[in-house]
């Protein structure tokens, strides 16, 4: 059995900073059959219960590889493929169904014991893989449709959907899919903020070396050639990761799900345990430098004209340029925001949040605010303030801010609000859970 990773009491403070960022977010967790069969599974259930208690919405997709192999040996029935990416004959499908029953029973029992509400919805429709380069894949399927609305309803009710890799096609014929591919399709459909593969490998190991953190750009070439230097199962996860990242999932993790306390460590610890692959989103957001002042002024001019933003001159902007961060698409500036730390050393003003009108409504504003929250947490701050004349609903409804009284503002923001802020509403957000 793997040793448990001890959680230091001092680590709790660090963890709490992440809690507001993840509250209400969806994590899709793909758990291998071998992890469910391992003695460490009970500890994993505790980690899942912690995530559930933090109001993180979980979707679980389980595999059956190890159970199929065990049943095949016990019943002396040869199988065509254990993981759902090769051909599946009738006998293998039958074993997959029996194996799926075993895994589901273990999951249901564990979830019930930990008090996590769960459901087994019929939310994935498969279609047959067909014939690939002359090989008939028989009862192997790939995802045709994910019932996003059904899953969202369950998640909104605080219920964790558990999905199996065996599902029906349009005509009601059962097929067997690869669980990692199902998980990637579900993450894409739900706009999940994380897809987490829990496996019996230590992470994305390439030529014997575990990669800890890599951008998606570096994953693509790794998968390009024939000899990737990865174990076949890990390679399958890396390919599914790529699908999810291309589909908009910002973070994919691959880690050993048998390590006790490993899931929480991966999510909340800076160093992590396995491999995190991330999209280029944060590369699109970069700190501003003096050379950007003119472009920022041009961008926000319209906001200042319409009084959505406080008027700033070139000189004022140049003086606080280091507080700005910019969102670029193809090298062009499309949005900006600024984080002005306050004299109390604990809070900052989130200011000048502006998205070019042609790019509004695409999630850029909320991504910038999320970035600012993360940045503020990294700086050790625990509260943000925003002064807004026209976008307080955005801060309240999309970003979790609440309205507050101007008297609560720290200096020098209180003085600025009194003299120059055009009767703005005052919004605030704690970076710790309430
Ligand atoms: C407010 C602003 C930053 C939002 O940026 P955006 O990229 O359009 O916002 P997003 O696409 O991330 O929207 C996220 C959510 O907020 C909602 N939203 C956006 N603007 C909103 C507004 N003014 N009021 C209420 N909800 C709003 C969106 O409908 C979306 O909801 P959904 O997740 O349910 O679909 C942008 O509209 C803007 O630049 N406005 C002018 C400048 C301004 O007022 N800045 C704030 C002063 S500091």
Coordinates of C-alpha atoms and ligand atoms in Angstrom, one line a residue:
X1 CA 0.0 0.0 0.0
X2 CA 1.3 3.5 -0.8
X3 CA 2.1 5.7 2.2
X4 CA -0.3 8.5 3.0
X5 CA 0.9 12.0 2.4
X6 CA 0.7 13.9 5.7
X7 CA -1.2 17.1 5.6
X8 CA 0.4 19.8 7.7
X9 CA -1.9 22.2 9.6
X10 CA -0.1 25.1 8.1
X11 CA -0.9 23.8 4.6
X12 CA -4.6 24.5 5.3
X13 CA -4.2 28.2 4.9
X14 CA -2.7 27.7 1.5
X15 CA -5.5 25.3 0.5
X16 CA -8.2 27.8 1.6
X17 CA -6.9 30.3 -0.9
X18 CA -7.9 27.9 -3.7
X19 CA -11.3 27.2 -2.3
X20 CA -13.2 30.2 -3.7
X21 CA -11.5 29.7 -7.1
X22 CA -12.9 26.1 -7.4
X23 CA -16.3 26.6 -5.7
X24 CA -19.0 25.6 -8.2
X25 CA -16.4 24.5 -10.8
X26 CA -16.8 21.1 -12.5
X27 CA -14.0 18.5 -12.2
X28 CA -14.3 15.4 -14.4
X29 CA -12.4 12.5 -12.7
X30 CA -11.5 9.5 -14.8
X31 CA -10.6 6.6 -12.4
X32 CA -9.0 3.4 -13.7
X33 CA -10.4 0.1 -12.6
X34 CA -7.0 -0.7 -11.0
X35 CA -7.4 2.3 -8.7
X36 CA -10.9 1.2 -7.6
X37 CA -9.5 -2.3 -6.9
X38 CA -6.6 -0.9 -4.9
X39 CA -6.5 -0.8 -1.1
X40 CA -5.9 3.0 -1.3
X41 CA -9.4 3.5 -2.9
X42 CA -11.0 4.1 0.5
X43 CA -8.6 7.1 1.0
X44 CA -9.5 8.3 -2.5
X45 CA -13.2 8.3 -1.5
X46 CA -12.3 10.6 1.4
X47 CA -10.6 13.0 -1.0
X48 CA -13.6 13.0 -3.2
X49 CA -15.8 13.7 -0.2
X50 CA -13.6 16.7 0.7
X51 CA -14.0 18.1 -2.8
X52 CA -17.7 17.5 -2.7
X53 CA -17.9 19.3 0.6
X54 CA -16.1 22.3 -0.9
X55 CA -19.0 22.6 -3.5
X56 CA -16.8 21.4 -6.3
X57 CA -19.0 19.6 -8.8
X58 CA -17.7 16.1 -9.6
X59 CA -18.3 13.8 -12.5
X60 CA -16.8 10.3 -12.2
X61 CA -16.0 8.2 -15.2
X62 CA -14.7 4.7 -14.3
X63 CA -12.6 2.2 -16.3
X64 CA -12.8 -1.6 -16.1
X65 CA -9.4 -2.7 -17.5
X66 CA -8.1 -4.5 -14.5
X67 CA -11.4 -6.2 -13.7
X68 CA -11.8 -7.5 -17.2
X69 CA -8.3 -9.0 -17.1
X70 CA -9.0 -10.6 -13.8
X71 CA -12.4 -12.0 -15.0
X72 CA -10.8 -13.3 -18.2
X73 CA -8.2 -15.3 -16.1
X74 CA -10.8 -16.5 -13.6
X75 CA -13.2 -17.7 -16.3
X76 CA -10.5 -18.8 -18.7
X77 CA -12.0 -16.6 -21.4
X78 CA -9.6 -14.8 -23.8
X79 CA -10.3 -11.1 -24.4
X80 CA -9.6 -9.1 -27.5
X81 CA -8.8 -5.9 -25.6
X82 CA -8.9 -4.7 -22.0
X83 CA -9.1 -1.0 -22.3
X84 CA -11.6 -0.2 -25.0
X85 CA -9.4 1.1 -27.7
X86 CA -8.9 -2.1 -29.6
X87 CA -11.6 -4.4 -31.0
X88 CA -14.2 -5.8 -28.6
X89 CA -15.7 -9.2 -29.4
X90 CA -19.0 -10.5 -27.8
X91 CA -17.2 -12.3 -25.0
X92 CA -15.1 -9.3 -24.1
X93 CA -18.2 -7.1 -24.1
X94 CA -19.9 -9.5 -21.7
X95 CA -16.8 -9.4 -19.4
X96 CA -16.8 -5.6 -19.7
X97 CA -20.5 -5.6 -18.5
X98 CA -19.7 -7.9 -15.6
X99 CA -16.6 -5.9 -14.7
X100 CA -18.6 -2.6 -14.9
X101 CA -21.1 -4.1 -12.5
X102 CA -18.4 -4.8 -10.0
X103 CA -16.8 -1.4 -10.3
X104 CA -20.2 0.4 -10.0
X105 CA -21.1 -1.6 -6.9
X106 CA -17.8 -0.6 -5.3
X107 CA -18.3 3.1 -6.2
X108 CA -21.9 3.2 -5.1
X109 CA -21.1 1.5 -1.8
X110 CA -18.1 3.9 -1.2
X111 CA -20.1 7.0 -2.1
X112 CA -23.0 6.0 0.1
X113 CA -20.6 5.4 3.0
X114 CA -19.0 8.8 2.6
X115 CA -22.4 10.5 2.2
X116 CA -21.7 11.7 -1.4
X117 CA -25.0 11.7 -3.3
X118 CA -24.5 9.9 -6.7
X119 CA -26.5 8.8 -9.7
X120 CA -25.8 6.5 -12.6
X121 CA -27.4 8.5 -15.5
X122 CA -27.7 7.3 -19.1
X123 CA -25.8 10.3 -20.3
X124 CA -23.5 9.0 -23.0
X125 CA -24.4 7.7 -26.4
X126 CA -21.8 5.7 -28.3
X127 CA -21.5 4.9 -31.9
X128 CA -19.5 1.9 -33.3
X129 CA -15.9 2.5 -34.2
X130 CA -16.4 0.4 -37.3
X131 CA -13.6 -0.9 -39.5
X132 CA -10.3 0.8 -39.2
X133 CA -7.6 0.0 -41.7
X134 CA -9.2 -3.4 -42.4
X135 CA -9.8 -4.3 -38.8
X136 CA -13.4 -4.7 -37.6
X137 CA -13.6 -3.2 -34.1
X138 CA -16.9 -5.1 -33.5
X139 CA -18.5 -3.9 -30.2
X140 CA -16.0 -1.1 -29.6
X141 CA -17.6 2.3 -29.6
X142 CA -16.7 6.0 -29.4
X143 CA -18.7 8.8 -28.0
X144 CA -21.4 10.2 -30.2
X145 CA -23.2 12.4 -27.8
X146 CA -23.0 13.5 -24.2
X147 CA -26.3 14.6 -22.5
X148 CA -24.9 17.8 -21.1
X149 CA -28.3 19.1 -19.8
X150 CA -28.9 15.9 -17.8
X151 CA -25.5 16.0 -16.2
X152 CA -25.8 19.7 -15.4
X153 CA -29.1 19.1 -13.7
X154 CA -27.6 16.4 -11.5
X155 CA -24.6 18.6 -10.7
X156 CA -26.8 21.6 -9.8
X157 CA -28.6 19.3 -7.3
X158 CA -25.3 18.4 -5.7
X159 CA -25.3 14.9 -7.1
X160 CA -22.2 13.2 -8.6
X161 CA -22.9 11.4 -11.9
X162 CA -21.0 8.2 -12.3
X163 CA -20.5 7.1 -15.9
X164 CA -19.4 3.8 -17.3
X165 CA -17.5 3.1 -20.5
X166 CA -20.2 0.6 -21.6
X167 CA -23.2 2.4 -23.2
X168 CA -25.7 2.0 -25.9
X169 CA -25.7 3.4 -29.5
X170 CA -28.7 5.1 -31.1
X171 CA -30.3 1.7 -31.8
X172 CA -29.9 0.5 -28.2
X173 CA -27.0 -1.8 -29.0
X174 CA -24.4 -1.9 -26.2
X175 CA -20.8 -1.0 -27.1
X176 CA -17.6 -0.6 -25.1
X177 CA -15.7 2.7 -25.2
X178 CA -12.4 3.8 -23.7
X179 CA -13.1 5.4 -20.4
X180 CA -10.5 8.1 -20.9
X181 CA -12.1 9.2 -24.2
X182 CA -15.5 9.3 -22.5
X183 CA -14.1 11.5 -19.7
X184 CA -12.5 13.9 -22.3
X185 CA -15.8 14.2 -24.1
X186 CA -17.7 14.8 -20.9
X187 CA -15.2 17.4 -19.8
X188 CA -15.5 19.2 -23.1
X189 CA -19.3 19.1 -23.1
X190 CA -19.6 20.5 -19.5
X191 CA -16.8 23.1 -19.9
X192 CA -15.1 21.5 -16.9
X193 CA -12.2 23.4 -15.3
X194 CA -10.3 20.2 -14.7
X195 CA -10.0 16.7 -16.1
X196 CA -8.2 14.4 -13.7
X197 CA -6.9 10.9 -14.7
X198 CA -6.4 8.7 -11.7
X199 CA -4.3 5.8 -12.8
X200 CA -1.7 3.3 -11.5
X201 CA 1.1 5.3 -13.2
X202 CA 2.9 8.2 -11.5
X203 CA 1.9 10.6 -14.2
X204 CA 3.0 11.4 -17.8
X205 CA 6.2 9.4 -17.9
X206 CA 8.2 9.8 -21.1
X207 CA 11.3 7.7 -21.7
X208 CA 11.2 6.9 -17.9
X209 CA 11.0 10.5 -16.7
X210 CA 7.9 12.0 -15.2
X211 CA 6.9 15.4 -16.6
X212 CA 5.5 17.5 -13.8
X213 CA 4.0 20.5 -15.7
X214 CA 3.7 21.2 -19.4
X215 CA 1.8 23.4 -21.7
X216 CA -0.4 21.8 -24.3
X217 CA 2.0 23.0 -27.1
X218 CA 4.6 20.7 -25.7
X219 CA 2.3 17.7 -25.5
X220 CA 1.4 17.8 -29.2
X221 CA 4.9 17.1 -30.5
X222 CA 5.4 14.4 -27.9
X223 CA 2.4 12.5 -29.4
X224 CA 3.3 13.2 -33.0
X225 CA 5.7 10.3 -33.8
X226 CA 5.3 6.5 -33.6
X227 CA 7.7 6.0 -30.7
X228 CA 6.4 8.3 -28.0
X229 CA 8.4 6.8 -25.1
X230 CA 5.2 6.4 -23.1
X231 CA 3.5 3.3 -21.7
X232 CA 0.5 2.5 -24.0
X233 CA -2.0 3.3 -21.2
X234 CA -0.4 6.6 -20.4
X235 CA -0.2 7.4 -24.1
X236 CA -4.0 6.9 -24.3
X237 CA -4.5 9.3 -21.4
X238 CA -2.2 11.9 -23.0
X239 CA -4.2 11.6 -26.3
X240 CA -7.5 12.1 -24.3
X241 CA -5.9 15.0 -22.5
X242 CA -5.1 16.6 -25.8
X243 CA -8.7 16.3 -26.9
X244 CA -10.0 17.9 -23.7
X245 CA -7.4 20.7 -23.8
X246 CA -8.3 21.5 -27.5
X247 CA -12.0 21.4 -26.5
X248 CA -11.4 24.1 -23.9
X249 CA -10.6 22.3 -20.6
X250 CA -7.9 24.5 -19.2
X251 CA -6.2 21.9 -16.9
X252 CA -5.6 18.1 -17.2
X253 CA -3.9 16.1 -14.5
X254 CA -2.5 12.6 -14.7
X255 CA -1.5 11.0 -11.4
X256 CA -1.3 7.8 -9.3
X257 CA -4.8 7.5 -7.8
X258 CA -3.5 4.8 -5.3
X259 CA -1.4 7.3 -3.3
X260 CA -3.3 8.1 -0.2
X261 CA -4.2 11.9 -0.1
X262 CA -2.7 12.2 -3.6
X263 CA -5.8 13.8 -5.3
X264 CA -5.9 16.6 -2.8
X265 CA -2.2 17.1 -3.0
X266 CA -2.3 17.3 -6.7
X267 CA -5.1 19.9 -6.6
X268 CA -4.1 22.0 -3.7
X269 CA -0.3 21.7 -3.5
X270 CA 1.8 24.0 -5.6
X271 CA 4.2 21.2 -6.5
X272 CA 1.6 18.5 -7.1
X273 CA 2.1 14.8 -7.4
X274 CA 1.7 13.8 -11.0
X275 CA 1.6 15.7 -14.2
X276 CA -0.4 18.8 -15.0
X277 CA -0.9 19.8 -18.6
X278 CA -2.4 23.2 -19.2
X279 CA -3.9 25.2 -22.0
X280 CA -2.3 28.4 -23.3
X281 CA -4.9 30.6 -21.6
X282 CA -2.5 32.0 -19.1
X283 CA 0.1 32.6 -21.7
X284 CA -2.5 34.8 -23.4
X285 CA -2.6 36.8 -20.2
X286 CA 0.7 38.6 -19.5
X287 CA 1.9 41.5 -17.4
X288 CA 2.1 44.9 -19.1
X289 CA 5.3 46.8 -19.6
X290 CA 6.0 50.5 -20.4
X291 CA 5.8 49.8 -24.1
X292 CA 2.1 48.7 -23.7
X293 CA 0.8 52.0 -22.3
X294 CA -0.3 53.5 -25.6
X295 CA -2.1 50.3 -26.6
X296 CA -3.9 50.1 -23.3
X297 CA -5.0 53.7 -23.5
X298 CA -6.4 53.1 -27.0
X299 CA -8.2 50.0 -25.8
X300 CA -9.9 51.6 -22.8
X301 CA -10.7 54.9 -24.4
X302 CA -14.2 53.8 -25.3
X303 CA -14.8 52.6 -21.7
X304 CA -13.7 56.0 -20.4
X305 CA -15.8 57.9 -22.9
X306 CA -18.9 55.9 -21.8
X307 CA -18.0 56.4 -18.1
X308 CA -17.7 52.7 -17.6
X309 CA -14.1 53.3 -16.6
X310 CA -12.5 56.1 -14.6
X311 CA -10.7 58.5 -16.9
X312 CA -6.9 58.1 -16.7
X313 CA -4.2 60.1 -18.5
X314 CA -1.1 58.7 -20.1
X315 CA 1.0 59.8 -17.1
X316 CA -1.1 58.1 -14.5
X317 CA -1.2 55.0 -16.5
X318 CA 2.5 55.0 -17.0
X319 CA 3.0 55.3 -13.3
X320 CA 1.0 52.2 -12.5
X321 CA 1.7 50.1 -15.6
X322 CA 3.3 47.3 -13.6
X323 CA -0.2 46.7 -12.0
X324 CA -1.7 45.9 -15.4
X325 CA -2.1 42.6 -17.1
X326 CA -3.2 42.1 -20.7
X327 CA -5.2 39.5 -22.6
X328 CA -4.0 39.0 -26.2
X329 CA -5.3 37.0 -29.1
X330 CA -2.8 36.4 -31.9
X331 CA -0.6 39.1 -30.4
X332 CA -3.3 41.8 -30.4
X333 CA -4.5 43.4 -27.2
X334 CA -8.2 42.6 -26.6
X335 CA -8.7 43.1 -22.9
X336 CA -6.9 44.4 -19.8
X337 CA -7.3 44.6 -16.0
X338 CA -5.2 46.0 -13.2
X339 CA -4.5 44.9 -9.7
X340 CA -3.6 47.9 -7.4
X341 CA -2.4 46.6 -4.0
X342 CA -3.6 48.7 -1.1
X343 CA -1.7 50.2 1.8
X344 CA -3.2 47.6 4.3
X345 CA -1.0 45.0 2.6
X346 CA -3.9 42.6 2.5
X347 CA -6.2 43.7 -0.3
X348 CA -6.1 45.1 -3.8
X349 CA -8.3 47.0 -6.1
X350 CA -9.3 45.2 -9.2
X351 CA -9.6 48.0 -11.7
X352 CA -9.8 48.8 -15.4
X353 CA -11.4 45.5 -16.3
X354 CA -12.1 46.1 -19.9
X355 CA -12.9 43.8 -22.8
X356 CA -12.9 45.2 -26.4
X357 CA -16.6 45.3 -27.4
X358 CA -16.1 42.8 -30.3
X359 CA -14.7 40.2 -27.8
X360 CA -17.2 40.7 -25.0
X361 CA -19.4 37.7 -24.0
X362 CA -16.7 35.1 -24.8
X363 CA -15.6 34.5 -21.2
X364 CA -12.6 36.8 -21.4
X365 CA -13.7 39.1 -18.7
X366 CA -14.3 36.3 -16.2
X367 CA -11.0 34.7 -17.1
X368 CA -9.2 38.0 -16.4
X369 CA -11.0 38.3 -13.1
X370 CA -10.0 34.6 -12.3
X371 CA -6.4 35.4 -13.2
X372 CA -6.5 38.5 -10.9
X373 CA -7.8 36.4 -8.0
X374 CA -5.1 33.8 -8.5
X375 CA -2.4 36.5 -8.8
X376 CA -3.7 38.2 -5.7
X377 CA -3.6 34.9 -3.8
X378 CA -0.1 34.4 -4.9
X379 CA 0.8 37.8 -3.5
X380 CA -0.6 36.7 -0.1
X381 CA -3.7 39.1 -0.4
X382 CA -7.0 37.9 0.9
X383 CA -9.5 40.4 -0.5
X384 CA -10.3 42.2 -3.7
X385 CA -12.4 45.4 -4.3
X386 CA -13.8 46.7 -7.5
X387 CA -15.5 50.0 -8.1
X388 CA -18.0 49.8 -11.0
X389 CA -20.5 52.2 -12.5
X390 CA -22.0 49.9 -15.1
X391 CA -20.8 46.3 -14.6
X392 CA -21.7 45.5 -11.0
X393 CA -24.0 42.6 -12.2
X394 CA -21.0 41.1 -14.0
X395 CA -18.9 41.2 -10.8
X396 CA -21.7 39.9 -8.6
X397 CA -23.3 37.3 -10.8
X398 CA -20.4 36.0 -12.9
X399 CA -17.5 36.5 -10.5
X400 CA -18.9 36.0 -7.0
X401 CA -18.4 39.6 -5.7
X402 CA -20.8 41.2 -3.3
X403 CA -21.8 44.8 -2.9
X404 CA -20.5 46.6 0.2
X405 CA -20.4 50.0 1.7
X406 CA -17.7 52.5 0.7
X407 CA -16.8 52.9 4.4
X408 CA -15.3 49.4 4.3
X409 CA -12.8 50.3 1.6
X410 CA -9.1 50.5 2.6
X411 CA -7.0 53.6 1.9
X412 CA -6.1 55.0 -0.5
X413 CA -9.1 53.4 -2.3
X414 CA -11.6 55.0 0.0
X415 CA -10.2 58.5 -0.7
X416 CA -10.3 57.8 -4.5
X417 CA -13.9 56.6 -4.3
X418 CA -14.9 59.7 -2.4
X419 CA -13.2 62.1 -4.9
X420 CA -13.1 60.5 -8.3
X421 CA -15.3 57.5 -8.7
X422 CA -18.5 58.9 -10.1
X423 CA -20.8 57.3 -7.5
X424 CA -19.5 53.8 -8.4
X425 CA -20.9 50.8 -6.6
X426 CA -18.4 49.1 -4.3
X427 CA -17.9 45.4 -4.7
X428 CA -15.7 43.0 -2.8
X429 CA -14.7 39.4 -2.8
X430 CA -12.9 37.5 -0.1
X431 CA -10.2 35.1 -1.4
X432 CA -10.9 32.9 1.6
X433 CA -14.2 30.9 1.9
X434 CA -16.9 32.6 3.8
Ligands
LIG1 C1 -17.9 43.7 -17.9 C2 -16.9 43.1 -18.9 C3 -15.5 43.2 -18.3 C4 -17.3 41.6 -19.0 O1 -16.4 40.9 -19.8 P1 -16.9 39.8 -20.9 O2 -15.7 39.2 -21.4 O3 -17.9 40.3 -21.8 O4 -17.6 38.8 -19.8 P2 -17.7 37.2 -19.9 O5 -17.9 36.8 -21.3 O6 -16.6 36.7 -19.1 O7 -19.1 37.0 -19.1 C5 -19.2 36.1 -18.1 C6 -20.7 36.2 -17.6 O8 -21.0 37.5 -17.2 C7 -22.2 38.0 -17.8 N1 -22.0 39.4 -18.0 C8 -21.1 40.0 -18.8 N2 -21.2 41.4 -18.7 C9 -22.3 41.6 -17.8 C10 -22.9 42.7 -17.3 N3 -22.5 43.9 -17.6 N4 -23.9 42.5 -16.5 C11 -24.3 41.3 -16.1 N5 -23.8 40.2 -16.5 C12 -22.7 40.3 -17.4 C13 -22.2 37.2 -19.1 O9 -23.5 37.2 -19.6 C14 -21.7 35.9 -18.7 O10 -22.7 35.1 -18.1 P3 -22.8 33.5 -18.4 O11 -21.5 32.9 -17.8 O12 -24.0 33.2 -17.7 O13 -22.9 33.3 -19.9 C15 -17.1 43.7 -20.3 O14 -18.4 43.6 -20.7 C16 -16.6 45.1 -20.3 O15 -15.4 45.4 -20.7 N6 -17.5 46.1 -20.0 C17 -17.1 47.5 -20.1 C18 -16.1 47.9 -19.1 C19 -16.6 47.8 -17.6 O16 -17.7 48.1 -17.3 N7 -15.6 47.3 -16.8 C20 -15.8 47.2 -15.4 C21 -15.3 48.3 -14.6 S1 -13.9 47.9 -13.6

